[in-house]
Amino acid sequence: MWAEWRLLTGMGVEVHDPRWLAVVPGAELVVGLDDVGECAADGHRVTVLIDLVPENVSSLREMAAEAVGEGARKVRVRPYGVDRVDLVYAAVELNRVAEEDAVEVQFDVTSAALLRSDPSAFVRVDPLVVKADGTVVPICAGLEQYALGSLGTVDELVAGWDPEPVRDLCRVALGRALADTGPLVSWYEHLTRTAALMRTGC
């Protein structure tokens, strides 16, 4: 049922624990640096997720190299609280990682120009993210208030979920992101911060 639904909707799915791969065949396995080696040794195609914060910007290259050495086939970097200068620095470093390590790289930022030119591309509810505990949330971790439910109840997840509040969140976050004048925008960070503000009623 779950795999069939994915084909019908065209939504990508990422799982944060390899046990959910059996439930969601073809999903992207996304794990932290500490889990890369074990998951790769088990034969999985592994995406390592590195949370980029101000304290580890200077060691991004080393963390990515360590992940590739442990068997990661894709390096994904998600910034939190990183200033504009460090976002550009990280983008340059990740370009080096892609070229020198011949590995796929995903930097969870977008350009301010793209936000302005194609805002409708950011008012969406995918991918779906299966957290380690089986909770399914749209787009990225940090949007738990918009969760579909748990993988234990797949039929109810699909039938009972209203994606419109997530699209509303995207619209509000888009407005906030467009006020950011830097060349690169941490879209997922804008989403999660906006969700937190909306939850507290600010």
Coordinates of C-alpha atoms in Angstrom, one line a residue:
M1 CA 0.0 0.0 0.0
W2 CA 2.7 2.5 1.0
A3 CA 4.9 1.9 -2.0
E4 CA 1.8 2.0 -4.3
W5 CA 0.7 5.3 -2.8
R6 CA 4.2 6.8 -3.4
L7 CA 4.0 5.9 -7.0
L8 CA 0.6 7.5 -7.3
T9 CA 1.5 10.7 -5.6
G10 CA 5.1 11.0 -6.9
M11 CA 6.3 12.1 -3.5
G12 CA 9.8 11.2 -2.4
V13 CA 10.3 9.5 0.9
E14 CA 13.3 9.5 3.2
V15 CA 13.7 7.2 6.2
H16 CA 15.9 7.9 9.2
D17 CA 16.2 4.3 10.4
P18 CA 17.0 1.3 8.1
R19 CA 14.2 -0.8 9.6
W20 CA 11.7 1.4 7.7
L21 CA 13.2 0.5 4.3
A22 CA 11.2 -2.8 4.4
V23 CA 8.0 -0.8 4.9
V24 CA 8.9 1.9 2.3
P25 CA 10.9 0.2 -0.4
G26 CA 13.0 2.6 -2.5
A27 CA 13.1 5.3 0.2
E28 CA 16.3 7.3 0.7
L29 CA 18.1 6.2 3.9
V30 CA 19.4 9.3 5.7
V31 CA 21.5 8.8 8.9
G32 CA 23.9 10.8 11.1
L33 CA 27.6 10.5 10.9
D34 CA 27.8 8.0 13.7
D35 CA 25.6 5.5 11.9
V36 CA 27.1 5.6 8.4
G37 CA 29.6 2.8 8.8
E38 CA 27.1 0.3 10.2
C39 CA 24.4 1.1 7.7
A40 CA 26.9 0.9 4.8
A41 CA 28.3 -2.4 6.1
D42 CA 24.8 -3.8 6.0
G43 CA 24.7 -3.0 2.2
H44 CA 22.5 0.1 2.2
R45 CA 23.0 3.1 0.0
V46 CA 23.5 5.7 2.7
T47 CA 23.0 9.5 2.7
V48 CA 24.8 11.1 5.7
L49 CA 23.0 14.1 7.1
I50 CA 25.4 16.7 8.6
D51 CA 23.8 19.5 10.7
L52 CA 25.8 22.6 9.9
V53 CA 26.0 25.0 12.8
P54 CA 28.3 27.9 13.4
E55 CA 30.6 25.8 15.6
N56 CA 31.4 23.2 12.9
V57 CA 31.5 25.2 9.7
S58 CA 35.3 25.1 9.6
S59 CA 35.3 21.3 10.0
L60 CA 32.7 20.6 7.3
R61 CA 35.2 19.2 4.8
E62 CA 36.6 16.8 7.4
M63 CA 33.2 15.6 8.4
A64 CA 32.2 15.0 4.8
A65 CA 35.4 13.1 4.1
E66 CA 34.9 11.0 7.2
A67 CA 31.4 10.1 6.0
V68 CA 32.6 9.2 2.6
G69 CA 35.3 7.1 4.1
E70 CA 32.7 5.2 6.2
G71 CA 30.7 4.4 3.1
A72 CA 28.3 7.3 2.5
R73 CA 27.3 7.6 -1.1
K74 CA 25.7 11.0 -0.6
V75 CA 26.5 13.9 1.7
R76 CA 23.6 16.1 2.7
V77 CA 24.2 19.3 4.8
R78 CA 21.4 21.1 6.6
P79 CA 22.3 24.5 8.1
Y80 CA 21.0 25.9 11.3
G81 CA 21.8 29.4 12.5
V82 CA 24.7 29.8 10.0
D83 CA 25.3 33.3 8.7
R84 CA 25.4 34.3 5.0
V85 CA 29.2 34.3 4.8
D86 CA 29.4 30.8 6.2
L87 CA 26.7 29.6 3.9
V88 CA 28.8 30.7 0.9
Y89 CA 31.9 29.1 2.4
A90 CA 30.1 25.9 3.0
A91 CA 28.8 25.9 -0.6
V92 CA 32.3 26.2 -1.9
E93 CA 33.6 23.4 0.4
L94 CA 30.7 21.1 -0.7
N95 CA 31.6 21.7 -4.3
R96 CA 35.1 20.5 -3.5
V97 CA 33.7 17.5 -1.7
A98 CA 31.6 16.6 -4.8
E99 CA 34.6 17.0 -7.1
E100 CA 37.3 15.4 -5.1
D101 CA 35.4 12.6 -3.5
A102 CA 33.2 11.9 -6.5
V103 CA 30.1 11.8 -4.3
E104 CA 26.7 13.2 -4.6
V105 CA 26.2 16.3 -2.4
Q106 CA 22.9 18.0 -1.3
F107 CA 23.1 21.4 0.4
D108 CA 19.8 22.3 2.0
V109 CA 19.8 25.9 0.8
T110 CA 18.3 27.6 -2.2
S111 CA 19.0 30.9 -3.9
A112 CA 17.0 34.0 -3.1
A113 CA 16.7 34.5 -6.8
L114 CA 14.9 31.1 -7.2
L115 CA 12.6 31.9 -4.3
R116 CA 11.6 35.1 -6.2
S117 CA 11.4 33.6 -9.6
D118 CA 9.5 30.4 -8.8
P119 CA 7.8 30.7 -5.4
S120 CA 5.2 28.0 -6.2
A121 CA 8.0 25.4 -6.2
F122 CA 8.3 26.0 -2.5
V123 CA 4.6 25.6 -1.6
R124 CA 4.7 21.8 -1.5
V125 CA 4.4 19.0 1.0
D126 CA 7.1 16.6 -0.1
P127 CA 9.3 14.8 0.5
L128 CA 7.8 12.7 3.3
V129 CA 10.2 12.0 6.2
V130 CA 10.0 8.9 8.3
K131 CA 11.7 9.6 11.6
A132 CA 13.5 6.9 13.5
D133 CA 10.4 6.3 15.7
G134 CA 8.2 5.8 12.6
T135 CA 6.5 9.3 12.8
V136 CA 5.9 10.6 9.3
V137 CA 6.3 14.3 8.7
P138 CA 6.2 16.4 5.5
I139 CA 9.3 18.0 4.1
C140 CA 11.8 17.9 7.0
A141 CA 12.2 17.1 10.7
G142 CA 11.0 20.0 12.8
L143 CA 7.5 20.0 11.3
E144 CA 6.1 17.4 13.8
Q145 CA 3.0 19.5 14.4
Y146 CA 2.1 18.7 10.7
A147 CA 2.7 14.9 11.1
L148 CA 0.7 12.5 9.1
G149 CA 0.9 9.9 11.9
S150 CA 2.9 6.8 12.4
L151 CA 3.9 4.1 10.0
G152 CA 1.9 1.6 12.1
T153 CA -1.3 3.1 10.5
V154 CA -0.4 3.7 6.9
D155 CA -4.0 3.6 5.5
E156 CA -5.2 6.1 8.0
L157 CA -2.1 8.3 7.3
V158 CA -2.9 8.7 3.7
A159 CA -6.7 8.9 3.9
G160 CA -6.9 11.3 6.9
W161 CA -4.1 13.8 6.3
D162 CA -4.9 17.3 5.1
P163 CA -1.8 18.8 3.4
E164 CA -3.2 22.3 3.2
P165 CA -1.9 23.5 6.5
V166 CA 1.6 22.6 5.3
R167 CA 1.1 24.6 2.1
D168 CA 0.0 27.5 4.3
L169 CA 3.1 27.1 6.4
C170 CA 5.2 27.2 3.2
R171 CA 3.5 30.4 2.0
V172 CA 4.2 32.2 5.3
A173 CA 7.8 30.9 5.4
L174 CA 8.3 32.0 1.8
G175 CA 7.3 35.5 2.7
R176 CA 9.8 35.5 5.5
A177 CA 12.5 34.0 3.4
L178 CA 12.0 36.6 0.6
A179 CA 12.8 39.3 3.2
D180 CA 16.2 37.7 3.7
T181 CA 18.6 39.6 1.4
G182 CA 21.4 37.1 1.3
P183 CA 22.3 35.1 -1.9
L184 CA 21.6 31.8 -0.2
V185 CA 18.6 30.9 1.9
S186 CA 18.3 28.0 4.3
W187 CA 14.8 27.0 3.2
Y188 CA 14.3 24.1 5.7
E189 CA 15.4 26.3 8.5
H190 CA 12.9 29.0 7.5
L191 CA 10.2 26.3 7.5
T192 CA 11.0 25.0 10.9
R193 CA 11.5 28.4 12.5
T194 CA 8.2 29.6 11.0
A195 CA 6.4 26.5 12.2
A196 CA 7.7 27.1 15.7
L197 CA 6.5 30.7 15.6
M198 CA 3.1 29.7 14.3
R199 CA 2.9 27.0 17.1
T200 CA 3.5 29.6 19.8
G201 CA 1.2 32.1 18.2
C202 CA 3.9 34.8 17.7

